[in-house]
Coordinates of C-alpha atoms in Angstrom, one line a residue:
M1 CA 92.0 38.8 22.3
M2 CA 95.5 40.2 22.5
W3 CA 97.4 39.5 19.2
T4 CA 100.7 37.7 19.6
Y5 CA 103.7 37.0 17.5
G6 CA 105.9 34.2 18.5
G7 CA 104.5 34.5 22.0
I8 CA 105.3 38.2 22.2
L9 CA 102.4 40.4 23.1
A10 CA 101.6 43.0 20.4
P11 CA 102.3 46.0 22.7
L12 CA 105.8 44.7 23.3
V13 CA 106.4 44.3 19.5
I14 CA 105.2 47.9 19.0
S15 CA 107.6 49.1 21.7
L16 CA 110.5 47.2 20.2
A17 CA 109.7 48.5 16.7
A18 CA 109.4 52.1 17.9
T19 CA 113.0 52.0 18.9
S20 CA 114.3 50.1 15.9
G21 CA 114.9 53.1 13.7
G22 CA 117.5 54.9 15.7
S23 CA 119.0 52.3 17.9
A24 CA 120.6 48.9 17.7
L25 CA 118.2 47.5 15.0
D26 CA 120.0 49.6 12.6
A27 CA 122.7 48.9 10.0
H28 CA 124.7 51.8 11.2
S29 CA 125.0 50.4 14.7
L30 CA 127.4 47.5 13.9
H31 CA 129.8 47.6 11.0
N32 CA 129.5 44.0 10.1
A33 CA 127.1 41.4 8.8
Q34 CA 125.4 41.2 12.2
G35 CA 124.5 44.8 11.8
V36 CA 122.7 43.9 8.6
N37 CA 120.9 41.1 10.4
L38 CA 119.6 43.5 13.0
W39 CA 118.5 45.9 10.4
K40 CA 116.4 43.2 8.7
L41 CA 114.9 42.2 12.1
G42 CA 113.9 45.9 12.5
Q43 CA 112.2 45.8 9.1
R44 CA 110.4 42.6 10.1
I45 CA 109.1 44.2 13.3
A46 CA 108.0 47.3 11.4
G47 CA 106.1 44.9 9.0
M48 CA 104.4 43.3 12.0
V49 CA 103.2 46.6 13.3
T50 CA 102.0 47.6 9.9
N51 CA 100.0 44.4 9.6
L52 CA 98.6 44.8 13.1
K53 CA 97.3 48.2 12.2
Q54 CA 95.8 46.9 9.0
G55 CA 93.9 44.3 10.9
H56 CA 95.9 41.1 10.5
H57 CA 95.3 39.6 14.0
S58 CA 96.4 36.0 13.4
G59 CA 99.2 34.3 15.2
A60 CA 101.7 34.9 12.3
P61 CA 102.2 38.2 10.5
A62 CA 100.9 38.7 7.0
R63 CA 102.9 40.4 4.3
V64 CA 106.1 40.7 6.3
D65 CA 108.0 41.2 3.1
A66 CA 105.7 44.0 1.9
P67 CA 107.1 47.5 1.6
Q68 CA 107.2 49.0 5.0
S69 CA 105.3 52.1 6.2
P70 CA 106.3 54.3 9.2
L71 CA 105.5 52.8 12.6
I72 CA 103.8 56.0 13.7
A73 CA 102.2 58.2 11.0
P74 CA 104.5 61.2 10.7
T75 CA 103.2 64.6 11.4
P76 CA 102.7 66.3 8.0
S77 CA 105.8 68.2 7.2
K78 CA 105.8 72.0 7.6
F79 CA 108.3 72.1 4.7
S80 CA 107.4 71.0 1.2
V81 CA 109.9 68.9 -0.7
Q82 CA 111.7 70.5 -3.6
T83 CA 114.1 68.9 -6.1
F84 CA 117.2 69.8 -7.9
T85 CA 118.6 67.9 -11.0
Q86 CA 122.0 66.4 -10.5
P87 CA 124.2 64.4 -12.8
L88 CA 124.9 60.9 -11.5
D89 CA 128.5 61.3 -12.6
H90 CA 130.0 64.8 -12.3
F91 CA 133.5 63.9 -13.4
Y92 CA 134.2 60.9 -15.6
N93 CA 131.5 60.7 -18.3
T94 CA 130.5 57.1 -17.4
T95 CA 126.8 57.9 -17.7
D96 CA 124.6 60.8 -18.7
A97 CA 122.0 59.8 -16.2
T98 CA 120.6 62.3 -13.7
F99 CA 118.6 62.1 -10.5
Q100 CA 116.4 64.5 -8.5
Q101 CA 118.1 65.5 -5.3
R102 CA 115.5 66.4 -2.6
F103 CA 115.7 69.4 -0.3
W104 CA 113.5 71.3 2.1
V105 CA 113.5 75.0 3.0
N106 CA 112.6 77.0 6.1
T107 CA 111.9 80.6 5.3
R108 CA 110.1 81.6 8.4
H109 CA 112.9 83.9 9.6
Y110 CA 114.1 85.1 6.2
K111 CA 114.7 88.9 5.9
P112 CA 115.7 89.7 2.3
R113 CA 118.8 91.8 2.2
P114 CA 122.4 91.4 0.9
G115 CA 124.3 89.0 3.2
A116 CA 121.2 87.1 4.5
P117 CA 122.8 83.6 4.9
V118 CA 121.7 80.2 3.8
I119 CA 122.1 77.6 6.6
V120 CA 122.3 74.2 4.9
I121 CA 122.3 70.9 6.8
D122 CA 124.0 68.0 5.0
G123 CA 121.5 65.1 5.1
G124 CA 124.3 62.5 5.5
E125 CA 123.7 58.7 5.4
T126 CA 119.9 58.7 6.0
S127 CA 116.7 60.1 4.4
G128 CA 116.6 63.8 4.4
E129 CA 113.2 63.5 6.1
D130 CA 115.0 62.4 9.3
R131 CA 116.8 65.8 9.4
L132 CA 113.6 67.9 9.2
P133 CA 113.3 68.3 13.0
F134 CA 116.7 70.1 12.9
L135 CA 115.1 72.4 10.2
D136 CA 112.1 73.1 12.5
T137 CA 113.5 73.4 16.0
G138 CA 117.2 72.4 15.6
I139 CA 120.4 74.1 14.6
A140 CA 119.2 75.3 11.2
D141 CA 116.2 77.1 12.7
I142 CA 118.3 78.5 15.6
L143 CA 120.9 80.0 13.2
A144 CA 118.3 81.2 10.7
R145 CA 116.4 82.9 13.5
A146 CA 119.5 84.6 14.8
T147 CA 120.7 85.8 11.4
G148 CA 117.5 86.4 9.4
G149 CA 118.5 83.7 6.9
I150 CA 116.9 80.6 5.5
G151 CA 117.5 77.0 6.6
V152 CA 117.9 74.1 4.1
V153 CA 118.1 70.3 4.5
L154 CA 119.9 68.8 1.5
E155 CA 119.4 65.0 1.1
H156 CA 122.5 62.9 0.2
R157 CA 122.6 61.1 -3.1
Y158 CA 121.2 57.5 -3.0
Y159 CA 119.4 58.1 0.3
G160 CA 115.7 58.7 0.9
G161 CA 114.2 59.8 -2.4
S162 CA 117.4 61.1 -4.0
V163 CA 118.0 57.9 -6.0
G164 CA 119.0 57.7 -9.6
V165 CA 119.6 54.0 -10.1
R166 CA 117.3 51.0 -10.5
N167 CA 118.9 48.8 -7.9
F168 CA 121.7 48.8 -5.3
S169 CA 124.1 46.3 -7.0
T170 CA 127.8 46.8 -6.9
D171 CA 127.8 48.5 -10.3
A172 CA 124.9 50.7 -9.5
L173 CA 126.5 52.0 -6.3
R174 CA 129.8 53.0 -8.0
W175 CA 128.8 56.7 -8.0
L176 CA 128.1 56.6 -4.2
N177 CA 131.3 58.2 -2.9
N178 CA 132.6 61.2 -1.1
E179 CA 133.9 62.9 -4.3
Q180 CA 130.6 62.8 -6.2
A181 CA 128.5 63.7 -3.2
L182 CA 130.6 66.7 -2.4
E183 CA 130.2 68.0 -5.9
D184 CA 126.4 67.5 -5.6
S185 CA 126.5 70.1 -2.8
A186 CA 128.7 72.4 -4.7
N187 CA 126.5 72.2 -7.8
F188 CA 123.4 72.8 -5.7
M189 CA 124.9 75.9 -4.1
R190 CA 126.0 77.4 -7.4
N191 CA 122.7 76.9 -9.2
V192 CA 119.7 76.3 -6.9
K193 CA 116.6 78.5 -7.2
F194 CA 114.4 78.4 -4.2
E195 CA 110.6 78.5 -4.6
D196 CA 108.8 81.7 -3.6
I197 CA 112.1 83.5 -3.1
D198 CA 112.8 86.2 -5.7
E199 CA 116.4 86.9 -4.7
D200 CA 119.4 85.0 -6.1
L201 CA 120.7 83.1 -3.1
T202 CA 123.3 81.1 -4.9
A203 CA 127.0 80.9 -3.9
P204 CA 129.3 82.8 -3.9
N205 CA 126.9 85.7 -4.1
T206 CA 125.3 84.7 -0.8
P207 CA 127.1 83.5 2.4
W208 CA 126.4 79.8 2.9
I209 CA 127.0 78.2 6.3
Y210 CA 127.3 74.4 5.8
Y211 CA 126.4 72.2 8.8
G212 CA 126.9 68.4 9.2
G213 CA 127.0 65.9 12.0
S214 CA 129.1 62.7 12.1
Y215 CA 129.8 61.5 8.5
A216 CA 128.0 64.7 7.3
G217 CA 130.2 66.6 9.8
A218 CA 133.3 65.4 8.0
R219 CA 131.7 66.4 4.7
A220 CA 131.0 69.9 6.1
A221 CA 134.8 70.2 6.9
H222 CA 135.6 68.9 3.4
M223 CA 133.3 71.4 1.7
R224 CA 134.9 74.3 3.5
V225 CA 138.5 73.3 2.4
L226 CA 137.6 72.1 -1.1
Y227 CA 135.1 74.8 -2.0
P228 CA 136.2 77.9 -0.1
D229 CA 134.7 80.2 -2.7
L230 CA 131.2 78.6 -2.2
V231 CA 131.2 77.7 1.5
F232 CA 131.6 80.9 3.5
G233 CA 131.6 79.0 6.8
A234 CA 131.1 75.4 8.0
I235 CA 130.2 73.7 11.3
A236 CA 131.6 70.2 11.6
S237 CA 129.9 68.4 14.5
S238 CA 131.2 65.0 15.6
A239 CA 133.1 65.2 12.3
V240 CA 134.8 61.9 11.6
T241 CA 137.6 63.4 9.5
H242 CA 139.9 60.5 10.3
A243 CA 138.9 57.3 8.4
V244 CA 140.5 54.1 9.7
L245 CA 140.3 50.4 9.0
T246 CA 139.5 49.3 12.6
N247 CA 138.0 51.5 15.2
W248 CA 138.5 49.6 18.5
E249 CA 138.5 53.0 20.3
Y250 CA 134.8 53.3 19.7
M251 CA 134.0 50.7 22.4
D252 CA 136.9 51.9 24.6
V253 CA 135.2 55.3 24.9
I254 CA 132.1 53.6 26.1
R255 CA 134.0 51.4 28.6
L256 CA 135.6 54.5 30.1
A257 CA 132.6 56.7 30.1
A258 CA 129.9 54.3 31.3
D259 CA 128.8 53.8 34.9
P260 CA 131.9 52.2 36.5
K261 CA 129.9 49.2 37.9
C262 CA 128.4 48.5 34.5
S263 CA 131.7 48.9 32.8
S264 CA 133.4 46.5 35.3
N265 CA 130.6 44.0 34.9
L266 CA 131.0 44.1 31.1
V267 CA 134.7 43.6 31.1
N268 CA 134.5 40.7 33.6
T269 CA 131.6 39.1 31.8
I270 CA 133.2 39.3 28.3
T271 CA 136.5 37.9 29.8
T272 CA 134.5 35.0 31.2
I273 CA 132.6 34.4 27.9
D274 CA 135.9 34.3 25.9
S275 CA 137.4 31.8 28.3
L276 CA 134.4 29.5 28.3
L277 CA 134.2 29.5 24.5
K278 CA 137.7 27.9 24.5
F279 CA 136.3 24.7 26.1
S280 CA 134.1 22.6 23.8
P281 CA 132.1 20.9 26.6
L282 CA 131.0 24.3 27.9
R283 CA 130.5 26.2 24.6
G284 CA 127.0 24.9 23.9
R285 CA 125.8 25.4 27.5
L286 CA 127.0 29.0 27.5
K287 CA 125.1 29.7 24.2
K288 CA 122.0 28.0 25.6
L289 CA 122.1 30.3 28.6
F290 CA 121.7 33.3 26.2
G291 CA 119.1 31.5 24.1
L292 CA 121.5 31.1 21.2
S293 CA 122.4 27.4 21.4
E294 CA 121.5 26.9 17.7
L295 CA 123.9 29.5 16.6
E296 CA 126.8 27.7 15.1
S297 CA 129.5 30.3 14.9
D298 CA 131.2 31.6 18.1
K299 CA 131.9 34.9 16.4
D300 CA 128.2 35.3 15.4
F301 CA 127.3 34.5 19.0
V302 CA 129.6 37.2 20.5
S303 CA 128.6 39.7 17.9
V304 CA 125.0 39.4 19.0
L305 CA 126.1 40.4 22.5
T306 CA 127.3 43.8 21.2
Y307 CA 123.7 44.7 20.5
P308 CA 123.1 47.0 23.5
L309 CA 126.5 48.7 23.4
A310 CA 126.0 50.6 20.1
S311 CA 123.0 52.3 21.7
W312 CA 125.3 54.4 23.8
Q313 CA 125.6 56.9 20.9
D314 CA 121.8 57.1 20.7
R315 CA 121.6 58.7 24.1
N316 CA 120.6 62.4 23.9
W317 CA 120.0 65.3 26.2
D318 CA 116.4 65.4 25.1
P319 CA 114.5 62.3 26.3
A320 CA 112.0 62.7 23.6
V321 CA 114.8 62.1 21.0
G322 CA 117.3 59.8 22.8
S323 CA 117.3 56.1 23.4
T324 CA 117.4 54.6 27.0
T325 CA 118.4 51.2 25.8
F326 CA 122.0 51.4 27.1
D327 CA 120.8 52.6 30.6
Q328 CA 118.2 49.8 30.7
F329 CA 120.8 47.3 29.8
C330 CA 123.2 48.5 32.5
A331 CA 120.5 48.5 35.1
T332 CA 119.8 44.8 34.3
L333 CA 123.5 43.9 34.2
N334 CA 124.1 45.6 37.5
G335 CA 121.1 44.0 39.1
D336 CA 119.3 47.3 39.7
T337 CA 116.1 45.9 38.2
P338 CA 114.2 42.8 39.5
T339 CA 117.1 40.4 38.7
L340 CA 119.8 38.8 40.9
K341 CA 121.6 41.5 42.8
D342 CA 125.1 40.4 43.8
T343 CA 126.7 40.5 40.3
A344 CA 130.1 39.3 41.6
R345 CA 128.7 36.1 43.2
T346 CA 129.5 32.9 41.3
V347 CA 126.8 30.5 40.5
L348 CA 127.3 26.8 39.5
L349 CA 124.7 25.8 36.9
P350 CA 123.7 22.3 35.8
G351 CA 126.3 20.8 33.5
G352 CA 129.2 22.3 35.3
L353 CA 128.9 25.9 33.9
K354 CA 130.3 28.3 36.5
V355 CA 129.5 31.9 36.0
N356 CA 128.9 35.1 37.9
V357 CA 125.6 36.7 38.4
A358 CA 126.4 39.6 36.0
L359 CA 126.7 37.1 33.2
L360 CA 123.3 35.6 34.1
N361 CA 121.9 39.1 34.0
Y362 CA 123.5 39.7 30.6
A363 CA 122.0 36.5 29.3
K364 CA 118.6 37.4 30.5
W365 CA 118.7 40.8 28.8
I366 CA 119.8 39.2 25.5
R367 CA 117.1 36.6 25.7
E368 CA 114.4 39.1 26.4
N369 CA 115.5 41.9 24.1
V370 CA 117.3 40.2 21.1
V371 CA 116.4 36.5 20.9
A372 CA 112.8 37.3 21.5
L373 CA 112.8 39.1 18.1
C374 CA 113.4 35.7 16.5
P375 CA 110.6 33.5 17.7
P376 CA 110.7 29.9 16.4
D377 CA 106.9 29.7 15.8
A378 CA 107.3 32.4 13.2
G379 CA 109.3 29.9 11.1
L380 CA 112.7 31.5 12.0
T381 CA 115.8 29.8 13.3
M382 CA 118.7 31.4 15.2
E383 CA 120.8 31.0 12.0
D384 CA 118.1 32.8 10.0
C385 CA 118.2 35.7 12.4
F386 CA 121.8 35.9 13.6
G387 CA 123.9 33.7 11.4
T388 CA 126.3 35.4 8.9
N389 CA 127.7 32.5 6.8
D390 CA 125.1 32.5 4.0
D391 CA 126.4 34.9 1.4
S392 CA 123.2 34.9 -0.6
R393 CA 121.3 36.6 2.2
Y394 CA 123.4 39.7 1.6
Q395 CA 123.2 39.8 -2.1
V396 CA 119.6 41.0 -2.7
T397 CA 120.0 44.4 -4.4
D398 CA 116.5 45.8 -4.8
L399 CA 115.9 49.4 -3.7
G400 CA 114.4 48.3 -0.5
Q401 CA 117.8 47.1 0.7
E402 CA 118.7 50.5 2.1
W403 CA 121.3 48.9 4.4
R404 CA 123.5 48.5 1.4
L405 CA 124.2 52.2 1.1
W406 CA 126.2 53.0 4.2
V407 CA 127.8 49.5 4.2
F408 CA 129.0 50.2 0.7
Q409 CA 130.5 53.5 1.8
Y410 CA 132.3 52.1 4.8
C411 CA 133.5 49.1 2.7
T412 CA 134.9 51.3 0.0
Q413 CA 136.2 54.5 1.8
W414 CA 135.5 55.0 5.5
G415 CA 136.3 51.7 7.3
Y416 CA 135.4 51.8 11.0
L417 CA 135.3 48.1 11.4
T418 CA 134.8 47.6 15.2
T419 CA 137.3 45.1 16.6
A420 CA 138.4 44.3 20.1
P421 CA 141.3 46.6 21.4
P422 CA 144.9 45.6 21.5
G423 CA 146.0 43.1 24.1
G424 CA 146.5 44.6 27.5
T425 CA 143.6 47.0 27.0
P426 CA 140.4 45.9 28.8
T427 CA 137.5 45.2 26.5
I428 CA 133.7 45.2 26.6
I429 CA 133.4 43.2 23.4
S430 CA 134.8 39.7 22.6
R431 CA 138.4 39.4 21.3
L432 CA 137.0 37.0 18.7
L433 CA 135.7 40.0 16.8
D434 CA 138.6 40.5 14.5
I435 CA 139.0 42.4 11.2
D436 CA 138.3 39.3 9.1
Y437 CA 134.9 38.8 10.7
E438 CA 134.0 42.5 10.6
H439 CA 135.1 42.9 7.0
K440 CA 133.5 39.8 5.5
I441 CA 130.2 41.7 4.8
C442 CA 132.1 43.7 2.2
V443 CA 133.0 40.6 0.3
Q444 CA 129.6 38.9 0.8
A445 CA 127.4 41.9 -0.1
F446 CA 129.4 43.3 -3.0
P447 CA 130.7 40.8 -5.5
S448 CA 132.6 42.3 -8.4
G449 CA 130.4 43.9 -11.0
E450 CA 131.0 44.5 -14.7
H451 CA 132.1 48.1 -14.1
Y452 CA 133.2 48.2 -10.5
K453 CA 135.1 46.2 -7.9
V454 CA 135.1 47.0 -4.2
P455 CA 138.7 47.4 -3.0
P456 CA 140.2 44.6 -0.9
L457 CA 140.0 46.9 2.1
P458 CA 138.4 50.4 2.5
N459 CA 140.5 53.1 0.8
V460 CA 140.7 55.3 3.8
T461 CA 143.4 57.4 2.2
A462 CA 140.8 58.9 -0.1
V463 CA 139.2 60.5 3.0
N464 CA 142.4 61.2 5.1
A465 CA 144.1 63.0 2.2
L466 CA 141.5 65.8 2.6
G467 CA 143.0 66.8 6.0
D468 CA 142.6 64.0 8.5
Y469 CA 142.9 65.0 12.1
R470 CA 144.6 68.4 11.2
I471 CA 142.0 69.7 8.7
A472 CA 141.5 73.4 9.5
A473 CA 140.4 76.6 7.9
D474 CA 139.1 80.0 8.9
R475 CA 135.4 79.9 9.6
L476 CA 135.5 76.2 10.1
A477 CA 134.1 75.1 13.5
F478 CA 134.6 71.8 15.2
I479 CA 132.1 70.7 17.9
D480 CA 132.3 67.4 19.7
G481 CA 130.8 65.5 22.6
E482 CA 133.1 64.8 25.5
V483 CA 132.1 61.1 25.6
D484 CA 131.1 60.5 22.0
P485 CA 132.4 57.1 20.9
W486 CA 133.2 58.7 17.5
R487 CA 135.4 61.4 19.1
P488 CA 138.6 59.3 18.5
Y489 CA 138.1 59.9 14.8
T490 CA 137.6 63.7 15.0
P491 CA 140.1 66.5 15.5
H492 CA 139.3 66.3 19.2
S493 CA 140.7 62.8 19.5
T494 CA 142.6 61.9 22.7
Y495 CA 143.9 58.7 21.2
G496 CA 146.7 60.2 19.2
G497 CA 147.0 62.0 15.8
A498 CA 145.1 65.1 16.8
V499 CA 146.7 68.3 18.1
E500 CA 145.6 70.8 20.7
R501 CA 143.9 73.9 19.2
D502 CA 142.8 77.2 20.5
D503 CA 139.1 77.9 20.5
T504 CA 138.5 81.2 18.7
L505 CA 135.7 83.0 16.9
L506 CA 137.4 82.5 13.6
R507 CA 138.2 78.8 14.3
P508 CA 135.9 77.5 17.0
F509 CA 137.0 74.3 18.6
K510 CA 134.5 73.2 21.3
I511 CA 133.6 70.3 23.5
I512 CA 130.1 69.7 25.0
P513 CA 130.6 68.5 28.6
G514 CA 129.0 65.1 28.9
G515 CA 127.9 65.2 25.3
I516 CA 127.7 62.3 22.9
H517 CA 126.9 62.3 19.2
H518 CA 126.3 65.8 17.6
W519 CA 124.2 66.9 20.6
D520 CA 124.2 70.5 19.2
E521 CA 122.1 69.5 16.2
N522 CA 118.7 69.2 17.9
G523 CA 117.0 71.9 20.0
L524 CA 113.8 72.9 21.6
R525 CA 111.2 75.4 20.5
V526 CA 111.8 77.3 23.7
G527 CA 115.6 77.4 24.0
E528 CA 115.5 78.4 27.7
K529 CA 114.2 74.9 28.4
E530 CA 117.3 73.3 27.1
P531 CA 119.9 72.0 29.5
R532 CA 122.6 74.5 30.4
E533 CA 125.4 73.0 28.3
I534 CA 123.1 72.8 25.3
R535 CA 121.9 76.4 25.7
Q536 CA 125.6 77.4 26.0
I537 CA 126.7 75.6 22.8
H538 CA 123.8 77.0 20.8
D539 CA 124.5 80.5 22.1
E540 CA 128.2 80.1 21.2
M541 CA 127.3 78.9 17.7
V542 CA 125.1 81.9 17.2
E543 CA 127.9 84.2 18.4
F544 CA 130.6 82.8 16.0
V545 CA 128.3 82.6 13.0
K546 CA 127.2 86.2 13.5
A547 CA 130.9 87.2 13.8
W548 CA 131.7 85.4 10.6
L549 CA 128.9 87.2 8.8
E550 CA 130.3 90.5 9.8
D551 CA 133.2 89.7 7.6
W552 CA 131.0 89.1 4.6
E553 CA 131.9 91.6 1.9
G554 CA 129.3 90.7 -0.7
P555 CA 129.8 89.3 -4.2
V556 CA 133.0 90.3 -6.0
V557 CA 132.3 92.6 -9.0
R558 CA 134.8 91.9 -11.7
Q559 CA 135.7 94.8 -14.0
S560 CA 135.9 94.1 -17.7
Y561 CA 139.0 95.2 -19.5
D562 CA 138.1 94.4 -23.0
S563 CA 136.0 97.5 -23.7
P564 CA 136.9 99.2 -27.0
D565 CA 136.8 102.6 -25.2
T566 CA 139.8 101.7 -23.0

């Protein structure tokens, strides 16, 4: 007998769960309370799959609130975890607590000699274990192989297993900021001792090349300008060096880069939805069409509709890594799958609701791919799954609430609250999504603590003061994807603020044609099998890193002048 959950066949649940970690069921996808709701749904699905594997074949899942295990048992790591002791507070003596920062090392290409580099990947806002593929076949391995160096993944404080607090309350998160995390990296570089390596590979006695993508890409740039004595070179991929309160440009990049038919259908459909929501007699009928008639708030309703759009950034040149969610959504919207074909044709529905076929297709996709994750026979209501007005739902602070980490960071320093664009610019998300709605999670999730209070709005100045769009240094490379929705917040922005730069060996400044989010970070075991544009960027990265290392002069030997014989 096939096990079902809320009428969903178990294989479908497994399929949905398999995509939940890196796509739209992720707190990083939507910077608002709805993003947290989707993260929680992802965790629930993961629990269902775990229970299924453990033999719970009843109609309702057992232990859905139990700690979650991976959906698919991970391949045993080729790299053993090591730890480095870090102070929780480097600067202000607010605590003498420490934590164990995790890291992993690839020595397969290491050739001991003066000048053999350390290639370190900043783990960024996720578990360091998620970066291990880049240590094995990705950019750390590519550069280590080309230079005879070692590769390292350094996990970010508070993420994965690098946790030094008992909960994720507002007070406990007060040491989670860019300043403290940058000093973690610097302290590590100055003092680390790698297992099974006799040589002293600390900085500045060894050339360290610091790599990061996205948020970690900005950190790579920050490390190069703030710690030039330690970081010999840095590669900032998709580096969001410009923090901003609202990032309407994110969705605008998708609008302009997506298939024109899909983009046009999105714009027209969202315009229709916004118009219909203004008329009370039609509001309920519209929501019912999407399977969301029980959802009280119009803003909650339209925020659910953004679910498939954030999956644009999860596309990747390697189909084994990337998500196809956005392409599947567009195929449904356009009628390229077994749905109604003529998307411009208007249909009059019972109750006087007049919509085009694209809107019907949109509604079908949401019902089947989002609403289906919240089955009523599992004891869930639409408000339980997609409502955002109950503050208490966002105030659980145990260590399992990992969504709180990046949300705290964007609420305090980074921003990126995704709102609709200014009037006059076409939009693929509802104009109801304003800063008040997007920001309210910051108030809901982080009430003032005894020792720390979240600022009224993110303090983006703390980030932008480090260089913003114009951050630059010798041996600091910027690499961006041509159609990355995060490109407007990098030095390659075309939305204003950035300046044209030359692409040189000393200051590389490169765009990956057709690329999206840090597409240079992953690679294949056999590089010749990579697409041409990926082989090219990897070759160019090897070229400029080798050129940098030719300038390495070794540690500075300081002569002492206090000898009694002088």
